[in-house]
Short mmCIF file of C-alpha atoms and ligand atoms in Angstrom, two decimals:
data_model
loop_
_atom_site.label_atom_id
_atom_site.label_comp_id
_atom_site.label_asym_id
_atom_site.label_seq_id
_atom_site.Cartn_x
_atom_site.Cartn_y
_atom_site.Cartn_z
CA MET A 1 0.00 0.00 0.00
CA THR A 2 1.32 3.44 -0.83
CA GLU A 3 -1.29 5.33 1.14
CA PHE A 4 -3.98 4.68 3.70
CA GLN A 5 -7.32 3.90 2.17
CA PRO A 6 -9.77 6.57 3.41
CA ARG A 7 -12.30 4.86 5.63
CA VAL A 8 -14.95 5.97 8.12
CA PHE A 9 -15.62 4.04 11.32
CA SER A 10 -18.10 4.91 14.03
CA GLY A 11 -20.33 3.22 16.55
CA VAL A 12 -23.09 3.54 19.11
CA GLN A 13 -23.55 1.47 22.26
CA PRO A 14 -26.65 -0.69 22.49
CA THR A 15 -27.75 0.48 25.91
CA GLY A 16 -31.21 1.82 26.64
CA ASN A 17 -33.18 3.70 24.09
CA LEU A 18 -31.76 5.69 21.24
CA HIS A 19 -32.87 9.28 21.46
CA LEU A 20 -32.96 12.47 19.41
CA GLY A 21 -29.44 13.38 20.54
CA ASN A 22 -28.01 10.14 19.13
CA TYR A 23 -29.89 10.71 15.91
CA LEU A 24 -29.17 14.38 15.26
CA GLY A 25 -25.70 14.36 16.80
CA ALA A 26 -24.45 11.10 15.29
CA VAL A 27 -26.37 8.74 13.01
CA SER A 28 -28.02 11.35 10.76
CA ARG A 29 -24.60 12.93 10.14
CA TRP A 30 -23.20 9.61 8.99
CA VAL A 31 -25.67 9.23 6.16
CA PRO A 32 -23.99 11.57 3.63
CA LEU A 33 -20.55 10.08 4.38
CA GLN A 34 -21.65 6.86 2.73
CA ASP A 35 -21.30 8.50 -0.66
CA GLN A 36 -17.87 9.93 0.08
CA MET A 37 -15.78 6.95 1.19
CA PRO A 38 -16.07 3.40 2.47
CA THR A 39 -17.97 3.42 5.77
CA ILE A 40 -18.25 1.01 8.68
CA PHE A 41 -20.92 1.48 11.34
CA CYS A 42 -20.70 -0.75 14.36
CA VAL A 43 -23.09 -1.56 17.18
CA VAL A 44 -20.55 -1.66 20.00
CA ASP A 45 -21.97 -4.39 22.21
CA SER A 46 -18.62 -5.24 23.79
CA HIS A 47 -18.52 -1.69 25.12
CA ALA A 48 -22.03 -2.06 26.50
CA ILE A 49 -20.91 -4.45 29.26
CA THR A 50 -18.23 -2.17 30.73
CA ALA A 51 -20.33 -0.12 33.17
CA SER A 52 -22.22 -3.25 34.26
CA PHE A 53 -23.68 -6.29 32.50
CA PRO A 54 -27.12 -5.37 31.20
CA ASN A 55 -29.93 -7.89 31.31
CA PRO A 56 -28.83 -10.35 28.56
CA GLN A 57 -32.11 -10.31 26.64
CA GLU A 58 -32.17 -6.51 26.79
CA LEU A 59 -28.65 -6.39 25.37
CA THR A 60 -29.70 -8.64 22.49
CA ASP A 61 -32.80 -6.56 21.83
CA ALA A 62 -30.92 -3.26 22.06
CA THR A 63 -28.33 -4.53 19.57
CA ARG A 64 -31.07 -5.19 17.02
CA GLU A 65 -32.76 -1.93 17.86
CA VAL A 66 -29.68 0.19 17.24
CA THR A 67 -29.21 -1.67 13.96
CA ALA A 68 -32.81 -0.85 13.05
CA ALA A 69 -32.22 2.80 13.92
CA TYR A 70 -29.13 2.93 11.70
CA MET A 71 -31.11 1.52 8.80
CA ALA A 72 -34.22 3.60 9.42
CA ALA A 73 -32.06 6.74 9.54
CA GLY A 74 -30.68 5.95 6.09
CA ILE A 75 -27.56 3.88 6.67
CA ASP A 76 -27.76 1.57 3.70
CA PRO A 77 -26.31 -1.93 4.09
CA LYS A 78 -25.51 -1.88 0.39
CA LYS A 79 -23.23 1.11 0.89
CA SER A 80 -21.98 0.61 4.45
CA ILE A 81 -20.78 -2.27 6.57
CA ILE A 82 -23.15 -2.65 9.53
CA PHE A 83 -22.30 -5.20 12.21
CA ASN A 84 -22.12 -5.82 15.93
CA GLN A 85 -18.70 -5.60 17.49
CA SER A 86 -18.66 -8.91 19.38
CA GLN A 87 -19.03 -10.83 16.10
CA VAL A 88 -15.57 -9.81 14.97
CA ARG A 89 -13.00 -11.23 17.38
CA GLU A 90 -10.24 -8.98 16.07
CA HIS A 91 -11.58 -6.07 18.14
CA THR A 92 -10.88 -7.72 21.46
CA GLU A 93 -7.64 -9.26 20.28
CA LEU A 94 -6.28 -5.90 19.18
CA ALA A 95 -7.62 -4.30 22.36
CA TRP A 96 -5.42 -6.68 24.38
CA ILE A 97 -2.35 -5.59 22.46
CA PHE A 98 -3.36 -1.96 22.98
CA ASN A 99 -3.73 -2.65 26.71
CA CYS A 100 -0.01 -3.23 26.53
CA VAL A 101 0.66 -0.12 24.41
CA ALA A 102 -1.39 2.46 26.34
CA ARG A 103 0.05 3.71 29.64
CA MET A 104 -1.80 3.81 32.95
CA GLY A 105 -1.13 7.54 33.06
CA TRP A 106 -2.92 8.09 29.74
CA LEU A 107 -6.04 6.25 30.84
CA ASN A 108 -5.99 7.86 34.27
CA ARG A 109 -6.63 11.17 32.53
CA MET A 110 -9.81 10.05 30.75
CA THR A 111 -12.65 12.25 31.96
CA GLN A 112 -15.33 9.82 30.84
CA PHE A 113 -13.92 7.13 33.12
CA LYS A 114 -13.87 9.55 36.03
CA GLU A 115 -17.47 10.51 35.36
CA LYS A 116 -18.72 6.97 34.87
CA ALA A 117 -16.75 5.46 37.75
CA GLY A 118 -17.87 8.25 40.06
CA LYS A 119 -16.67 8.25 43.63
CA ASN A 120 -16.22 4.53 43.82
CA LYS A 121 -13.30 4.01 41.43
CA GLU A 122 -12.15 0.90 43.27
CA ASN A 123 -15.38 -0.82 42.35
CA ALA A 124 -15.39 0.07 38.63
CA SER A 125 -14.67 -2.81 36.26
CA VAL A 126 -11.24 -3.10 34.67
CA GLY A 127 -13.15 -3.10 31.38
CA LEU A 128 -14.54 0.36 32.07
CA PHE A 129 -11.01 1.62 32.66
CA ALA A 130 -9.70 -0.03 29.48
CA TYR A 131 -12.76 1.04 27.42
CA PRO A 132 -10.77 3.60 25.38
CA ASN A 133 -8.26 0.94 24.33
CA LEU A 134 -11.10 -1.16 22.92
CA MET A 135 -12.39 1.91 21.10
CA ALA A 136 -8.92 2.46 19.61
CA ALA A 137 -8.93 -1.19 18.53
CA ASP A 138 -12.38 -0.78 16.89
CA ILE A 139 -11.01 1.99 14.75
CA LEU A 140 -7.53 0.68 14.03
CA ALA A 141 -8.54 -2.91 13.24
CA TYR A 142 -9.77 -1.32 10.00
CA ARG A 143 -6.97 1.27 9.85
CA ALA A 144 -9.83 3.76 9.64
CA THR A 145 -8.84 7.30 8.79
CA HIS A 146 -11.98 9.22 9.78
CA VAL A 147 -14.17 8.91 12.85
CA PRO A 148 -17.32 11.03 13.18
CA VAL A 149 -18.28 11.39 16.85
CA GLY A 150 -19.68 13.87 19.32
CA ASP A 151 -17.68 16.35 21.35
CA ASP A 152 -17.54 14.03 24.34
CA GLN A 153 -15.45 11.45 22.44
CA LYS A 154 -12.66 13.84 21.47
CA GLN A 155 -10.37 12.72 24.27
CA HIS A 156 -10.82 9.06 23.32
CA LEU A 157 -9.81 9.86 19.76
CA GLU A 158 -6.71 11.66 20.94
CA LEU A 159 -5.86 8.54 22.88
CA THR A 160 -6.40 6.48 19.73
CA ARG A 161 -3.84 8.67 17.95
CA ASP A 162 -1.42 8.33 20.87
CA ILE A 163 -1.73 4.55 20.75
CA ALA A 164 -1.22 4.50 16.97
CA ALA A 165 1.79 6.80 17.29
CA LYS A 166 3.43 4.73 20.03
CA PHE A 167 2.87 1.47 18.17
CA ASN A 168 4.25 2.98 14.95
CA ASN A 169 7.30 4.28 16.81
CA ASP A 170 8.00 1.24 18.97
CA PHE A 171 7.84 -1.10 15.97
CA ALA A 172 9.14 1.27 13.29
CA GLU A 173 12.06 -0.92 12.25
CA ARG A 174 10.03 -4.06 12.21
CA ILE A 175 7.26 -2.46 10.16
CA THR A 176 9.78 -1.30 7.56
CA GLU A 177 11.57 -4.68 7.59
CA LEU A 178 8.33 -6.51 6.92
CA GLY A 179 7.51 -4.05 4.15
CA ILE A 180 4.00 -3.42 5.42
CA GLY A 181 4.26 0.24 6.32
CA VAL A 182 2.61 3.17 4.59
CA PRO A 183 4.60 6.37 4.03
CA ASN A 184 3.50 8.89 6.63
CA PRO A 185 1.26 11.33 4.72
CA THR A 186 2.16 14.18 7.10
CA PRO A 187 5.85 13.70 7.97
CA SER A 188 6.88 14.96 11.41
CA PRO A 189 9.90 14.48 13.68
CA GLU A 190 7.72 12.61 16.20
CA LEU A 191 6.86 9.80 13.79
CA PRO A 192 8.79 7.32 11.67
CA GLU A 193 8.67 7.50 7.89
CA ASN A 194 6.54 4.38 7.61
CA LEU A 195 3.40 3.85 9.63
CA TYR A 196 1.33 0.76 10.15
CA PHE A 197 -1.61 2.54 11.74
CA PRO A 198 -2.96 5.84 10.42
CA LEU A 199 -3.37 8.79 12.77
CA THR A 200 -7.13 8.91 12.63
CA GLU A 201 -8.85 12.22 11.99
CA PRO A 202 -11.69 13.05 14.31
CA MET A 203 -14.76 14.54 12.66
CA ILE A 204 -16.26 16.23 15.68
CA ALA A 205 -19.85 17.41 15.66
CA GLY A 206 -19.83 21.02 16.73
CA PRO A 207 -21.86 22.34 19.66
CA ALA A 208 -24.61 23.15 17.14
CA THR A 209 -25.44 19.45 16.92
CA ARG A 210 -25.22 18.94 20.64
CA ILE A 211 -28.73 18.17 21.80
CA MET A 212 -29.42 18.97 25.43
CA SER A 213 -31.92 17.64 27.96
CA LEU A 214 -35.46 19.01 27.61
CA ARG A 215 -35.52 19.48 31.38
CA ASP A 216 -32.14 21.19 31.77
CA GLY A 217 -30.52 23.00 28.85
CA THR A 218 -27.06 22.71 30.42
CA LYS A 219 -27.02 18.90 30.45
CA LYS A 220 -26.62 16.63 27.44
CA MET A 221 -29.70 14.65 26.40
CA SER A 222 -28.90 11.23 27.79
CA LYS A 223 -30.38 7.76 27.95
CA SER A 224 -29.29 7.51 31.57
CA ASP A 225 -31.30 10.55 32.72
CA PRO A 226 -33.89 9.20 35.17
CA SER A 227 -36.57 11.50 33.71
CA ASP A 228 -38.01 10.20 30.45
CA LEU A 229 -39.33 13.74 29.87
CA SER A 230 -35.73 14.87 29.41
CA ARG A 231 -35.38 13.15 26.04
CA ILE A 232 -37.26 12.26 22.88
CA ASN A 233 -36.73 8.57 22.22
CA LEU A 234 -36.70 7.42 18.64
CA LYS A 235 -39.46 4.99 19.58
CA ASP A 236 -41.76 7.68 21.02
CA ASP A 237 -45.09 8.05 19.25
CA ALA A 238 -46.55 11.38 18.16
CA ASP A 239 -48.44 11.90 21.44
CA ALA A 240 -45.34 11.30 23.54
CA ILE A 241 -43.28 13.67 21.40
CA ALA A 242 -45.93 16.40 21.63
CA LYS A 243 -46.21 15.97 25.39
CA LYS A 244 -42.47 16.12 25.99
CA ILE A 245 -42.08 19.26 23.92
CA ARG A 246 -45.08 20.86 25.63
CA LYS A 247 -43.48 20.12 29.01
CA ALA A 248 -39.97 21.12 27.95
CA LYS A 249 -38.40 23.67 30.26
CA THR A 250 -38.28 27.22 28.88
CA ASP A 251 -37.99 30.74 30.20
CA PRO A 252 -40.77 33.35 30.21
CA ASP A 253 -39.35 35.54 27.41
CA ALA A 254 -40.27 35.56 23.74
CA LEU A 255 -37.76 34.16 21.24
CA PRO A 256 -35.09 36.63 20.14
CA SER A 257 -34.63 37.61 16.50
CA GLU A 258 -30.87 37.11 16.58
CA VAL A 259 -28.73 34.13 17.66
CA ASP A 260 -26.93 36.44 20.10
CA GLY A 261 -30.13 36.70 22.08
CA LEU A 262 -29.96 32.96 22.89
CA LYS A 263 -26.90 33.49 25.09
CA ASP A 264 -27.57 32.58 28.72
CA ARG A 265 -30.89 31.04 27.67
CA PRO A 266 -29.80 27.36 27.41
CA GLU A 267 -33.32 25.94 27.09
CA ALA A 268 -34.36 28.38 24.37
CA ASP A 269 -31.04 27.78 22.59
CA ASN A 270 -31.58 24.01 22.72
CA LEU A 271 -35.13 24.08 21.34
CA VAL A 272 -34.14 26.43 18.52
CA GLY A 273 -31.14 24.19 17.81
CA ILE A 274 -33.35 21.11 17.66
CA TYR A 275 -35.73 22.86 15.28
CA ALA A 276 -32.84 23.92 13.05
CA ALA A 277 -31.30 20.43 13.03
CA LEU A 278 -34.62 18.74 12.24
CA ALA A 279 -35.39 21.25 9.48
CA GLY A 280 -31.88 20.98 8.05
CA SER A 281 -31.60 24.72 8.53
CA THR A 282 -29.78 27.12 10.88
CA LYS A 283 -30.64 28.85 14.15
CA GLU A 284 -30.46 32.18 12.31
CA ALA A 285 -33.09 31.07 9.83
CA VAL A 286 -35.33 29.66 12.57
CA LEU A 287 -35.15 32.93 14.50
CA LYS A 288 -35.96 34.88 11.37
CA ASP A 289 -39.25 32.98 11.29
CA PHE A 290 -39.96 32.77 15.02
CA GLY A 291 -38.19 35.80 16.55
CA GLY A 292 -40.58 37.75 18.78
CA GLN A 293 -42.95 34.79 19.21
CA GLN A 294 -43.78 33.12 22.50
CA PHE A 295 -42.97 29.50 23.29
CA SER A 296 -46.70 28.85 23.22
CA ALA A 297 -46.48 29.38 19.45
CA PHE A 298 -43.04 27.89 18.87
CA LYS A 299 -43.56 24.64 20.75
CA PRO A 300 -46.48 23.37 18.64
CA ALA A 301 -44.50 24.15 15.47
CA LEU A 302 -41.50 22.28 16.86
CA SER A 303 -43.63 19.36 17.87
CA ASP A 304 -45.25 19.13 14.41
CA LEU A 305 -41.84 19.23 12.78
CA ALA A 306 -40.44 16.58 15.12
CA VAL A 307 -43.36 14.26 14.46
CA GLU A 308 -43.15 14.84 10.71
CA LYS A 309 -39.41 14.08 10.63
CA LEU A 310 -39.29 11.26 13.14
CA SER A 311 -42.43 9.27 12.48
CA PRO A 312 -41.31 7.73 9.17
CA MET A 313 -38.19 6.61 10.98
CA THR A 314 -40.08 5.31 13.98
CA ASN A 315 -42.41 3.36 11.70
CA GLU A 316 -39.51 1.86 9.79
CA MET A 317 -37.79 0.91 13.07
CA ARG A 318 -40.97 -0.76 14.23
CA ARG A 319 -41.28 -2.67 10.96
CA LEU A 320 -37.66 -3.81 11.13
CA THR A 321 -37.80 -4.93 14.75
CA GLU A 322 -41.06 -6.87 14.32
CA ASP A 323 -39.24 -9.62 12.51
CA THR A 324 -35.59 -10.13 13.40
CA SER A 325 -34.60 -11.99 10.24
CA GLU A 326 -33.84 -8.96 8.06
CA ILE A 327 -31.72 -7.27 10.73
CA ASP A 328 -29.88 -10.45 11.61
CA ALA A 329 -29.10 -11.07 7.95
CA VAL A 330 -27.70 -7.54 7.60
CA LEU A 331 -25.54 -8.01 10.72
CA LYS A 332 -24.29 -11.38 9.52
CA ASP A 333 -23.31 -10.05 6.14
CA GLY A 334 -21.73 -6.99 7.78
CA ALA A 335 -19.70 -9.12 10.20
CA GLU A 336 -18.35 -11.14 7.29
CA GLN A 337 -17.32 -8.02 5.41
CA ALA A 338 -15.78 -6.50 8.53
CA SER A 339 -13.82 -9.68 9.29
CA ALA A 340 -12.42 -9.70 5.78
CA ILE A 341 -10.80 -6.33 6.51
CA ALA A 342 -9.77 -6.87 10.13
CA GLU A 343 -8.32 -10.39 9.83
CA PRO A 344 -5.36 -9.43 7.61
CA VAL A 345 -4.68 -6.42 9.86
CA LEU A 346 -4.41 -8.67 12.92
CA LYS A 347 -2.26 -11.09 10.99
CA ASP A 348 0.14 -8.21 10.35
CA VAL A 349 -0.02 -7.05 13.96
CA ARG A 350 0.82 -10.53 15.28
CA LYS A 351 3.77 -10.61 12.90
CA ILE A 352 4.87 -7.13 13.93
CA VAL A 353 4.94 -7.95 17.65
CA GLY A 354 6.55 -11.34 17.02
CA PHE A 355 3.87 -13.83 18.02
CA LEU A 356 4.88 -17.25 16.68
CA ASP A 357 2.42 -18.57 14.11
CA VAL A 358 2.54 -22.36 13.83
CA ARG A 359 -0.90 -23.00 12.32
N1 LIG B 401 -17.35 5.44 22.87
C1 LIG B 401 -18.31 5.80 21.86
C2 LIG B 401 -19.48 6.53 22.51
O1 LIG B 401 -19.78 6.29 23.66
C3 LIG B 401 -18.80 4.59 21.10
C4 LIG B 401 -17.70 3.94 20.34
C5 LIG B 401 -17.08 2.75 20.62
C6 LIG B 401 -17.09 4.43 19.17
N2 LIG B 401 -16.14 2.49 19.70
C7 LIG B 401 -16.11 3.48 18.80
C8 LIG B 401 -17.27 5.59 18.42
C9 LIG B 401 -15.27 3.69 17.69
C10 LIG B 401 -16.44 5.79 17.31
C11 LIG B 401 -15.47 4.84 16.96
O2 LIG B 401 -20.11 7.32 21.85
#
């Protein structure tokens, strides 16, 4: 190979319900990428057991449900590889090797671990601590060059680059000797001339696509929020969507005519942002239409738009999950395609580190 093949990799955990934040902030943004380069979208079930083991049947169901959401949102199995992580053993095998590349100090800095482990770090699973190494393995098992994710995953992607850089450096001679390196596209004194792993580019969704809780505009919309009113689930029906938007927290003022006027009004900012994202438009344009109006007028318009945009997807998700055979066939085919890429990579990696192959 003379250069890294451009490739997109991303994933969502099958835990709880997918919500509007996952859709607008992640999956919907993946759709256009399918026409730009090869794309791999993974349902990361091995990550879903790190905080604690979910109920097994719920994990199975959630894996199919996330797959259905991908497809209903427009991820096309004819264009993209769709599969669940645990079906391709190379992820966990490479994660083990990365456990031995990444340093304790690097992982100790991960803010997501600190948040998820909370006060009781001693009782967190080793898997939760090593989670970012598995994420690096997800990406690098395909030598993926582009990873679209939300803001909150930026630190994990930096770690992925650090792991790739250390592996490339530590094994530089060996990689060149075996003739399996790729000339570094952006030469720098910190890296050898030939790389085995690319330094993956993050494609970070800006704050504009960050969807916040409907109950608190300063907190991210989250599946772990105890209040179901805080989020719009992709499975919510029209009545539920209307009710949640009606009850969404706001302030007493009318909407401003300029984006500047949304400053220090997190709830207003969030609802305008959701409208803009659903309409495929901008906050400026939304405020041009709704500036000066009260929430009593804006909320019904937002709720109509949300129902109009989400209900075809919800219906398609329902259709897909009614009978598991279509989804399972997509996942099976995806796992086979994914394996065909990851297997030769792991073969190289075993050779690079010097594992004896006698089979
Ligand atoms: N950690 C990601 C999240 O919580 C999910 C994820 C796992 C992922 N592996 C990945 C995202 C690889 C991008 C690429 O959102």
